[in-house]
Amino acid sequence: MKTMAVVGLQWGDEGKGKIVDLLSRQHDVIVRCQGGSNAGHTVVVEGEKYALHLVPSGILTPGKMNVIGNGVVIDPVGLVEEIEDLRGRGVAVGENLMVSDRAHVVMSYHRALDRAQERKRSGGAKIGTTGRGIGPTYADKYRRGGFRMGDILDRGFFERVVAERVAENNFLLREYFGVEEVSPEGTAAEIVRAADFLRPLVTDTALQLRKFIAEGKGILFEGAQGALLDIDYGTYPYVTSSNTTAAGIATGTGLPPSAISEVLGVLKAYTTRVGTGPFPTEQENDVGEKLRESGGEYGATTGRPRRCGWFDAVVARHSVGLNGCTGIALTKIDVLDGFETVKVCTAYELDGRRIEHFPAGAAAVERCKPVYEEISGWKVDTSEAREWADLPAEAKLYVARLEKLAGCRVTMVSVGRERSAVIMRSEGH
Ligand code: IMP
């Protein structure tokens, strides 16, 4: 059976949760590979809304195995809450969830440092992080000062080391950032409690995944955030701290790159971004407001209003290339229903020159002026469309134009929040 990756091609919030939820029915195992509880995957099932942060979206489909891979940073306290919340709403979580023993642990001081660093950054240097401790946890991982899930299960080791790690970080919090310290006892106690709860789920997930592949099981890799938030290829430093592109799947799961057969990139029919950083097609006007309200563009994790703008094909090309997409899922096209005309950015003008690639530096991206093409809108409700033929001609032309500019075929079009609100586009169309 084939494996498939679902990755975001913009700045996150493309609607991956819904696509993964839909595709999880055709796969046996759903795997998170990077990021942490900064992600907020909103899935609506039978009118019930679920905002998942760490648990893969496949948990909402009975009979599926869900895996949190080693590339994810796990807040154990948050994970326990998420599991309890799901169980409270009647979703079974138990043997259908595995957590990597190599995944790094988000500690109380990581969350405190994330917020303190963000507060200290001045004006334009602010990243607008989710405050979930993501950056400091990955920083500790790479400077070899982190705890992994396996470490917190080893109580003897954990209790020997934790006081010193808290003291080191408290020094920073107190002396450099001038904020309140975290409690050493409280930190140790909350982790020990959560570790005991999570113990039955923690295992060598790389080994398990290899076994699943050998058994011919279908595996779906659930990306978090989007390519423009990638630590290497995003709008650095206004990015998250992991590799959000398909490349991160191998290191984040322990599977070889050759284990990924298909890559479905998710693009929203317009663009949004939360947090700060350059966003060439942003519309700080009525258009942006209309997109935000019609699209319900408020963060699933932080509730922050998302910045909104037109579709950016320079971004799409950059991301399709980085991910090696074999298909595109285009989401929320129904949000554009009310527009007379819609704009698509086809290139940028940078310092008087036309460019068609995405520049490396945030300062250069900030100076990019979008070159727009105006396309006529459809002014028809598309939310009930379930077949390609149901879409108005202008909407079909819009899709055709986007895929030509992005360099990859649109294979799915999503027209609403519900699982059923999707058009699967067959080869001939
Ligand atoms: P962090 O990942 O919390 O460090 O935040 C870094 C940047 O990534 C900020 O601009 C966040 O708003 C953004 N970000 C992180 N996770 C998500 C997500 O799931 N969706 C959209 N933006 C995100």
Short mmCIF file of C-alpha atoms and ligand atoms in Angstrom, two decimals:
data_model
loop_
_atom_site.label_atom_id
_atom_site.label_comp_id
_atom_site.label_asym_id
_atom_site.label_seq_id
_atom_site.Cartn_x
_atom_site.Cartn_y
_atom_site.Cartn_z
CA MET A 1 0.00 0.00 0.00
CA LYS A 2 1.14 3.51 -0.74
CA THR A 3 2.07 6.10 1.83
CA MET A 4 0.98 9.70 1.52
CA ALA A 5 2.11 12.94 3.08
CA VAL A 6 -0.25 15.88 3.57
CA VAL A 7 1.68 19.13 3.91
CA GLY A 8 0.81 22.81 4.14
CA LEU A 9 2.04 24.98 1.27
CA GLN A 10 1.46 28.45 2.76
CA TRP A 11 1.86 29.80 6.32
CA GLY A 12 -0.19 27.07 7.99
CA ASP A 13 -3.96 26.97 8.52
CA GLU A 14 -4.57 25.74 4.97
CA GLY A 15 -7.18 23.27 6.22
CA LYS A 16 -4.91 20.22 6.50
CA GLY A 17 -6.88 18.82 9.46
CA LYS A 18 -9.96 18.30 7.35
CA ILE A 19 -8.04 16.76 4.45
CA VAL A 20 -6.19 14.39 6.78
CA ASP A 21 -9.45 13.46 8.49
CA LEU A 22 -10.96 12.66 5.10
CA LEU A 23 -7.97 10.68 3.84
CA SER A 24 -7.48 8.84 7.11
CA ARG A 25 -10.42 6.64 6.13
CA GLN A 26 -8.30 5.26 3.25
CA HIS A 27 -5.20 4.67 5.40
CA ASP A 28 -4.42 2.54 8.44
CA VAL A 29 -1.90 4.66 10.30
CA ILE A 30 -1.79 8.47 10.73
CA VAL A 31 1.50 10.01 11.81
CA ARG A 32 2.55 13.44 13.12
CA CYS A 33 6.21 14.11 12.34
CA GLN A 34 7.10 17.64 13.52
CA GLY A 35 5.84 20.69 15.40
CA GLY A 36 3.98 20.50 18.66
CA SER A 37 0.94 22.00 20.28
CA ASN A 38 1.51 25.18 18.26
CA ALA A 39 -0.55 23.32 15.64
CA GLY A 40 -4.31 23.54 15.83
CA HIS A 41 -5.99 21.14 13.45
CA THR A 42 -9.67 21.89 13.31
CA VAL A 43 -11.88 19.02 12.22
CA VAL A 44 -15.68 19.08 12.11
CA VAL A 45 -17.40 15.71 12.34
CA GLU A 46 -21.20 15.55 12.33
CA GLY A 47 -21.43 19.16 13.44
CA GLU A 48 -18.99 18.60 16.35
CA LYS A 49 -15.85 20.73 16.19
CA TYR A 50 -12.53 19.30 17.41
CA ALA A 51 -9.33 21.35 17.70
CA LEU A 52 -6.48 18.86 17.84
CA HIS A 53 -3.02 20.02 18.83
CA LEU A 54 -0.76 17.00 19.32
CA VAL A 55 -2.97 14.00 18.65
CA PRO A 56 -3.13 13.08 14.94
CA SER A 57 -6.46 13.86 13.26
CA GLY A 58 -6.92 10.13 12.54
CA ILE A 59 -8.03 9.68 16.14
CA LEU A 60 -11.52 10.77 15.05
CA THR A 61 -11.82 7.77 12.70
CA PRO A 62 -12.39 4.52 14.62
CA GLY A 63 -10.02 1.64 13.91
CA LYS A 64 -7.02 3.75 12.90
CA MET A 65 -3.58 3.75 14.51
CA ASN A 66 -2.19 7.18 15.36
CA VAL A 67 1.49 7.90 15.90
CA ILE A 68 3.26 10.93 17.36
CA GLY A 69 6.74 10.63 15.85
CA ASN A 70 10.13 11.57 17.27
CA GLY A 71 10.26 14.89 15.40
CA VAL A 72 7.33 16.26 17.39
CA VAL A 73 7.95 18.25 20.59
CA ILE A 74 5.49 17.09 23.22
CA ASP A 75 4.07 19.02 26.12
CA PRO A 76 3.13 15.98 28.24
CA VAL A 77 0.73 17.95 30.42
CA GLY A 78 -1.05 19.33 27.36
CA LEU A 79 -1.15 15.89 25.76
CA VAL A 80 -2.80 14.36 28.83
CA GLU A 81 -5.40 17.16 28.79
CA GLU A 82 -6.04 16.63 25.08
CA ILE A 83 -6.51 12.88 25.55
CA GLU A 84 -8.83 13.38 28.53
CA ASP A 85 -10.82 15.96 26.64
CA LEU A 86 -11.24 13.60 23.66
CA ARG A 87 -12.26 10.72 25.93
CA GLY A 88 -14.73 13.03 27.67
CA ARG A 89 -16.36 13.64 24.28
CA GLY A 90 -16.65 9.95 23.56
CA VAL A 91 -13.57 9.54 21.33
CA ALA A 92 -11.64 6.34 22.13
CA VAL A 93 -7.95 6.98 22.87
CA GLY A 94 -5.81 4.09 24.07
CA GLU A 95 -4.18 1.40 22.02
CA ASN A 96 -4.87 3.49 18.93
CA LEU A 97 -2.21 6.05 19.92
CA MET A 98 1.58 5.60 20.07
CA VAL A 99 4.10 8.18 21.20
CA SER A 100 7.78 8.11 20.27
CA ASP A 101 10.25 7.52 23.09
CA ARG A 102 12.64 9.84 21.20
CA ALA A 103 10.29 12.84 20.96
CA HIS A 104 11.51 15.85 22.92
CA VAL A 105 9.60 17.17 25.90
CA VAL A 106 8.31 20.72 26.31
CA MET A 107 9.00 21.73 29.92
CA SER A 108 7.40 24.56 31.92
CA TYR A 109 10.57 26.64 31.50
CA HIS A 110 10.38 26.30 27.70
CA ARG A 111 6.93 27.85 27.71
CA ALA A 112 8.11 30.60 30.10
CA LEU A 113 11.21 31.29 27.96
CA ASP A 114 9.15 31.40 24.75
CA ARG A 115 6.88 34.07 26.22
CA ALA A 116 9.74 36.01 27.87
CA GLN A 117 11.85 36.04 24.68
CA GLU A 118 8.89 37.20 22.66
CA ARG A 119 8.15 40.00 25.14
CA LYS A 120 11.77 41.17 25.07
CA ARG A 121 11.99 41.27 21.27
CA SER A 122 11.32 44.79 20.17
CA GLY A 123 8.74 45.89 17.59
CA GLY A 124 9.53 44.35 14.20
CA ALA A 125 11.69 41.62 15.76
CA LYS A 126 8.67 39.98 17.39
CA ILE A 127 7.82 36.63 15.79
CA GLY A 128 4.33 36.33 17.23
CA THR A 129 4.90 32.76 18.47
CA THR A 130 2.07 30.69 19.88
CA GLY A 131 3.77 30.77 23.29
CA ARG A 132 3.76 26.96 23.49
CA GLY A 133 7.51 26.64 24.12
CA ILE A 134 8.26 25.30 20.64
CA GLY A 135 11.42 27.33 19.83
CA PRO A 136 13.15 26.81 23.22
CA THR A 137 12.39 23.05 23.16
CA TYR A 138 13.89 22.56 19.70
CA ALA A 139 16.83 24.78 20.73
CA ASP A 140 17.46 22.48 23.71
CA LYS A 141 17.18 19.45 21.45
CA TYR A 142 19.90 20.74 19.14
CA ARG A 143 22.20 21.95 21.91
CA ARG A 144 21.78 18.50 23.46
CA GLY A 145 20.17 19.76 26.63
CA GLY A 146 16.64 18.38 26.27
CA PHE A 147 14.56 15.64 27.83
CA ARG A 148 13.06 12.99 25.56
CA MET A 149 9.90 11.04 26.32
CA GLY A 150 12.04 8.00 27.22
CA ASP A 151 13.97 10.13 29.74
CA ILE A 152 10.90 11.24 31.66
CA LEU A 153 9.74 7.63 31.99
CA ASP A 154 13.05 6.83 33.71
CA ARG A 155 12.12 8.41 37.01
CA GLY A 156 15.54 7.91 38.64
CA PHE A 157 17.34 9.68 35.79
CA PHE A 158 14.70 12.40 35.48
CA GLU A 159 14.74 13.27 39.17
CA ARG A 160 18.57 13.38 39.22
CA VAL A 161 18.75 15.84 36.33
CA VAL A 162 15.63 18.01 36.44
CA ALA A 163 16.62 20.33 39.32
CA GLU A 164 19.81 21.39 37.53
CA ARG A 165 17.99 22.04 34.23
CA VAL A 166 15.32 24.10 35.99
CA ALA A 167 18.01 26.07 37.84
CA GLU A 168 19.85 26.87 34.58
CA ASN A 169 16.69 28.10 32.89
CA ASN A 170 15.48 29.94 35.97
CA PHE A 171 18.74 31.87 35.94
CA LEU A 172 17.92 33.06 32.42
CA LEU A 173 14.31 33.83 33.27
CA ARG A 174 15.23 35.79 36.41
CA GLU A 175 18.53 37.45 35.56
CA TYR A 176 18.23 38.11 31.84
CA PHE A 177 14.52 38.36 31.14
CA GLY A 178 13.51 39.68 34.57
CA VAL A 179 10.42 37.50 34.77
CA GLU A 180 9.09 35.03 37.29
CA GLU A 181 10.91 31.71 37.69
CA VAL A 182 9.22 28.34 37.31
CA SER A 183 8.86 26.12 40.36
CA PRO A 184 11.39 23.23 40.39
CA GLU A 185 9.07 21.03 42.45
CA GLY A 186 5.99 21.94 40.42
CA THR A 187 7.83 21.26 37.14
CA ALA A 188 9.10 17.87 38.28
CA ALA A 189 5.74 16.86 39.74
CA GLU A 190 3.67 17.74 36.66
CA ILE A 191 6.04 15.85 34.37
CA VAL A 192 6.13 12.76 36.61
CA ARG A 193 2.33 12.72 36.76
CA ALA A 194 1.95 13.09 33.00
CA ALA A 195 4.70 10.51 32.33
CA ASP A 196 2.86 7.92 34.43
CA PHE A 197 -0.33 8.58 32.48
CA LEU A 198 1.41 8.39 29.09
CA ARG A 199 3.72 5.43 29.89
CA PRO A 200 1.56 2.77 28.16
CA LEU A 201 1.59 4.79 24.91
CA VAL A 202 5.33 5.44 24.66
CA THR A 203 7.32 3.14 22.39
CA ASP A 204 9.93 2.97 19.62
CA THR A 205 7.60 4.30 16.93
CA ALA A 206 10.23 4.07 14.14
CA LEU A 207 10.39 0.33 14.67
CA GLN A 208 6.60 0.08 14.70
CA LEU A 209 6.28 2.16 11.53
CA ARG A 210 8.76 -0.03 9.68
CA LYS A 211 6.70 -3.03 10.73
CA PHE A 212 3.49 -1.39 9.49
CA ILE A 213 5.15 -0.74 6.13
CA ALA A 214 6.35 -4.34 5.89
CA GLU A 215 2.77 -5.48 6.58
CA GLY A 216 1.58 -3.36 3.65
CA LYS A 217 -0.40 -0.90 5.79
CA GLY A 218 -1.36 2.47 4.34
CA ILE A 219 0.39 5.33 6.12
CA LEU A 220 -0.64 8.97 6.12
CA PHE A 221 1.83 11.59 7.31
CA GLU A 222 0.07 14.61 8.79
CA GLY A 223 2.07 17.80 8.30
CA ALA A 224 1.75 20.71 10.70
CA GLN A 225 2.21 24.43 9.87
CA GLY A 226 3.23 25.24 6.28
CA ALA A 227 6.25 25.48 3.98
CA LEU A 228 6.63 29.24 4.54
CA LEU A 229 7.08 28.55 8.27
CA ASP A 230 9.85 25.99 7.58
CA ILE A 231 12.98 26.68 9.63
CA ASP A 232 15.19 26.53 6.50
CA TYR A 233 12.95 27.59 3.61
CA GLY A 234 10.36 29.79 5.27
CA THR A 235 10.47 33.53 5.92
CA TYR A 236 13.29 33.18 8.49
CA PRO A 237 13.35 34.27 11.31
CA TYR A 238 9.55 34.61 11.17
CA VAL A 239 9.11 30.86 11.10
CA THR A 240 8.55 27.94 13.42
CA SER A 241 11.46 25.78 14.60
CA SER A 242 10.98 22.59 12.60
CA ASN A 243 11.15 21.40 8.99
CA THR A 244 7.54 21.65 7.90
CA THR A 245 8.18 20.34 4.38
CA ALA A 246 8.07 16.68 3.30
CA ALA A 247 11.81 16.47 3.98
CA GLY A 248 11.08 16.63 7.73
CA ILE A 249 9.03 13.42 7.56
CA ALA A 250 12.05 11.13 7.33
CA THR A 251 13.93 12.58 10.28
CA GLY A 252 10.71 13.09 12.21
CA THR A 253 9.61 9.47 11.97
CA GLY A 254 12.75 7.37 11.50
CA LEU A 255 11.50 6.16 8.11
CA PRO A 256 13.70 6.60 5.03
CA PRO A 257 12.76 9.32 2.46
CA SER A 258 11.98 6.52 -0.01
CA ALA A 259 9.06 5.51 2.25
CA ILE A 260 7.03 8.52 1.04
CA SER A 261 5.19 7.66 -2.16
CA GLU A 262 2.87 10.63 -2.61
CA VAL A 263 2.87 14.21 -1.38
CA LEU A 264 -0.43 16.07 -1.30
CA GLY A 265 0.12 19.79 -0.78
CA VAL A 266 -2.70 21.78 0.78
CA LEU A 267 -3.32 25.29 -0.52
CA LYS A 268 -6.06 27.63 0.60
CA ALA A 269 -7.77 29.48 -2.27
CA TYR A 270 -6.45 32.72 -0.71
CA THR A 271 -3.64 33.33 1.79
CA THR A 272 -3.52 33.79 5.56
CA ARG A 273 -0.82 34.18 8.14
CA VAL A 274 -0.78 34.42 11.95
CA GLY A 275 2.10 36.02 13.73
CA THR A 276 4.41 38.61 12.24
CA GLY A 277 6.72 38.57 9.21
CA PRO A 278 6.49 39.44 5.54
CA PHE A 279 3.29 38.64 3.63
CA PRO A 280 3.38 40.20 0.15
CA THR A 281 -0.29 39.75 -0.80
CA GLU A 282 -1.73 40.86 2.56
CA GLN A 283 -4.86 43.01 2.31
CA GLU A 284 -5.19 45.37 5.26
CA ASN A 285 -8.51 46.65 3.98
CA ASP A 286 -12.10 45.59 3.25
CA VAL A 287 -10.93 42.62 1.18
CA GLY A 288 -8.85 41.27 4.08
CA GLU A 289 -11.74 41.87 6.47
CA LYS A 290 -14.19 40.07 4.19
CA LEU A 291 -11.87 37.06 3.82
CA ARG A 292 -11.37 36.90 7.61
CA GLU A 293 -15.08 37.01 8.38
CA SER A 294 -16.28 34.71 5.58
CA GLY A 295 -13.41 32.28 6.18
CA GLY A 296 -13.63 32.32 9.99
CA GLU A 297 -9.93 33.17 10.03
CA TYR A 298 -9.14 33.10 13.72
CA GLY A 299 -6.35 30.90 15.14
CA ALA A 300 -7.36 27.44 16.41
CA THR A 301 -4.59 27.51 19.04
CA THR A 302 -4.47 31.15 20.13
CA GLY A 303 -7.73 32.64 18.82
CA ARG A 304 -5.75 35.42 17.15
CA PRO A 305 -7.29 37.02 14.03
CA ARG A 306 -5.35 35.82 10.99
CA ARG A 307 -3.89 38.26 8.49
CA CYS A 308 -5.58 37.69 5.12
CA GLY A 309 -4.73 38.33 1.47
CA TRP A 310 -4.95 37.13 -2.12
CA PHE A 311 -3.57 33.87 -3.46
CA ASP A 312 0.18 34.04 -4.00
CA ALA A 313 1.43 31.80 -6.81
CA VAL A 314 5.09 32.65 -6.07
CA VAL A 315 4.59 31.06 -2.66
CA ALA A 316 2.75 28.10 -4.20
CA ARG A 317 5.54 27.41 -6.73
CA HIS A 318 8.21 27.67 -4.02
CA SER A 319 6.32 25.19 -1.82
CA VAL A 320 5.34 22.75 -4.57
CA GLY A 321 9.02 22.53 -5.55
CA LEU A 322 10.27 22.09 -1.99
CA ASN A 323 7.79 19.34 -1.25
CA GLY A 324 7.80 17.57 -4.61
CA CYS A 325 4.01 17.61 -4.57
CA THR A 326 2.22 14.94 -6.58
CA GLY A 327 -1.15 16.66 -6.13
CA ILE A 328 -2.83 19.69 -4.55
CA ALA A 329 -5.87 19.93 -2.31
CA LEU A 330 -7.36 23.41 -2.76
CA THR A 331 -9.41 24.45 0.25
CA LYS A 332 -12.01 27.08 1.13
CA ILE A 333 -12.80 28.10 -2.42
CA ASP A 334 -16.36 28.83 -1.17
CA VAL A 335 -14.97 31.76 0.84
CA LEU A 336 -14.38 33.57 -2.47
CA ASP A 337 -18.02 33.14 -3.56
CA GLY A 338 -18.98 36.72 -2.75
CA PHE A 339 -16.29 38.49 -4.79
CA GLU A 340 -16.91 40.26 -8.13
CA THR A 341 -13.30 39.64 -9.08
CA VAL A 342 -10.43 37.80 -7.41
CA LYS A 343 -6.75 38.56 -7.67
CA VAL A 344 -3.84 36.16 -8.01
CA CYS A 345 -0.23 37.19 -7.50
CA THR A 346 1.84 35.71 -10.35
CA ALA A 347 5.24 37.33 -9.68
CA TYR A 348 6.91 39.97 -7.51
CA GLU A 349 8.59 43.21 -8.30
CA LEU A 350 11.72 43.49 -6.18
CA ASP A 351 13.75 46.70 -6.34
CA GLY A 352 12.41 47.45 -9.83
CA ARG A 353 13.01 43.92 -11.18
CA ARG A 354 10.36 41.27 -11.85
CA ILE A 355 11.10 37.98 -10.11
CA GLU A 356 9.22 34.70 -10.09
CA HIS A 357 11.03 32.92 -7.25
CA PHE A 358 10.69 33.39 -3.50
CA PRO A 359 13.69 35.31 -2.05
CA ALA A 360 15.63 33.96 0.94
CA GLY A 361 15.74 37.04 3.14
CA ALA A 362 12.75 38.35 5.07
CA ALA A 363 13.85 41.93 4.33
CA ALA A 364 13.82 41.22 0.59
CA VAL A 365 10.38 39.57 0.80
CA GLU A 366 9.18 42.62 2.71
CA ARG A 367 10.19 44.81 -0.26
CA CYS A 368 8.45 42.57 -2.80
CA LYS A 369 5.44 44.12 -4.49
CA PRO A 370 2.97 41.60 -5.86
CA VAL A 371 2.21 41.57 -9.58
CA TYR A 372 -1.49 40.71 -9.84
CA GLU A 373 -3.72 39.15 -12.41
CA GLU A 374 -7.42 39.85 -11.96
CA ILE A 375 -9.84 37.02 -12.62
CA SER A 376 -13.60 37.34 -12.72
CA GLY A 377 -15.44 35.95 -9.69
CA TRP A 378 -18.38 33.54 -9.82
CA LYS A 379 -20.88 35.12 -7.40
CA VAL A 380 -22.54 31.72 -6.90
CA ASP A 381 -22.71 29.60 -3.75
CA THR A 382 -20.23 26.73 -4.25
CA SER A 383 -20.66 25.22 -0.79
CA GLU A 384 -23.10 22.57 -2.04
CA ALA A 385 -20.93 21.47 -4.98
CA ARG A 386 -19.85 17.82 -4.70
CA GLU A 387 -18.77 17.13 -8.29
CA TRP A 388 -16.38 19.03 -10.52
CA ALA A 389 -19.31 19.64 -12.88
CA ASP A 390 -21.20 21.44 -10.05
CA LEU A 391 -18.65 24.27 -9.96
CA PRO A 392 -19.40 27.45 -11.92
CA ALA A 393 -17.21 27.98 -15.02
CA GLU A 394 -15.33 30.92 -13.43
CA ALA A 395 -14.40 28.83 -10.38
CA LYS A 396 -13.08 26.08 -12.66
CA LEU A 397 -11.02 28.67 -14.52
CA TYR A 398 -9.67 29.96 -11.20
CA VAL A 399 -8.59 26.44 -10.20
CA ALA A 400 -7.05 25.83 -13.63
CA ARG A 401 -5.09 29.09 -13.42
CA LEU A 402 -3.78 28.33 -9.92
CA GLU A 403 -2.58 24.85 -10.83
CA LYS A 404 -0.85 26.13 -13.96
CA LEU A 405 0.95 28.81 -11.94
CA ALA A 406 1.79 26.41 -9.08
CA GLY A 407 3.02 23.69 -11.42
CA CYS A 408 0.95 20.86 -9.95
CA ARG A 409 -2.51 19.41 -10.55
CA VAL A 410 -5.38 20.19 -8.17
CA THR A 411 -6.83 16.79 -7.29
CA MET A 412 -9.25 17.83 -4.53
CA VAL A 413 -11.32 20.95 -3.96
CA SER A 414 -12.80 21.61 -0.52
CA VAL A 415 -15.92 23.79 -0.32
CA GLY A 416 -16.82 23.73 3.38
CA ARG A 417 -15.95 22.47 6.82
CA GLU A 418 -17.80 19.16 6.86
CA ARG A 419 -16.12 15.94 5.77
CA SER A 420 -18.57 15.63 2.90
CA ALA A 421 -17.91 19.14 1.50
CA VAL A 422 -15.28 18.09 -1.00
CA ILE A 423 -14.88 17.48 -4.72
CA MET A 424 -12.57 14.68 -5.83
CA ARG A 425 -11.38 15.65 -9.28
CA SER A 426 -10.92 12.72 -11.61
CA GLU A 427 -8.26 12.54 -14.33
CA GLY A 428 -10.43 13.59 -17.26
CA HIS A 429 -11.54 16.96 -15.75
P1 IMP B 1 5.92 28.96 17.19
O1 IMP B 1 5.81 27.76 16.32
O2 IMP B 1 4.93 28.97 18.33
O3 IMP B 1 7.33 29.21 17.65
O4 IMP B 1 5.52 30.24 16.30
C1 IMP B 1 6.34 30.69 15.22
C2 IMP B 1 5.49 31.22 14.08
O5 IMP B 1 4.77 30.14 13.49
C3 IMP B 1 4.42 32.23 14.50
O6 IMP B 1 4.25 33.15 13.43
C4 IMP B 1 3.19 31.39 14.66
O7 IMP B 1 2.01 32.16 14.50
C5 IMP B 1 3.38 30.42 13.51
N1 IMP B 1 2.68 29.13 13.72
C6 IMP B 1 3.05 28.11 14.52
N2 IMP B 1 2.19 27.09 14.42
C7 IMP B 1 1.26 27.45 13.53
C8 IMP B 1 0.11 26.78 12.97
O8 IMP B 1 -0.22 25.64 13.28
N3 IMP B 1 -0.60 27.51 12.06
C9 IMP B 1 -0.25 28.75 11.66
N4 IMP B 1 0.82 29.38 12.15
C10 IMP B 1 1.57 28.75 13.07
#
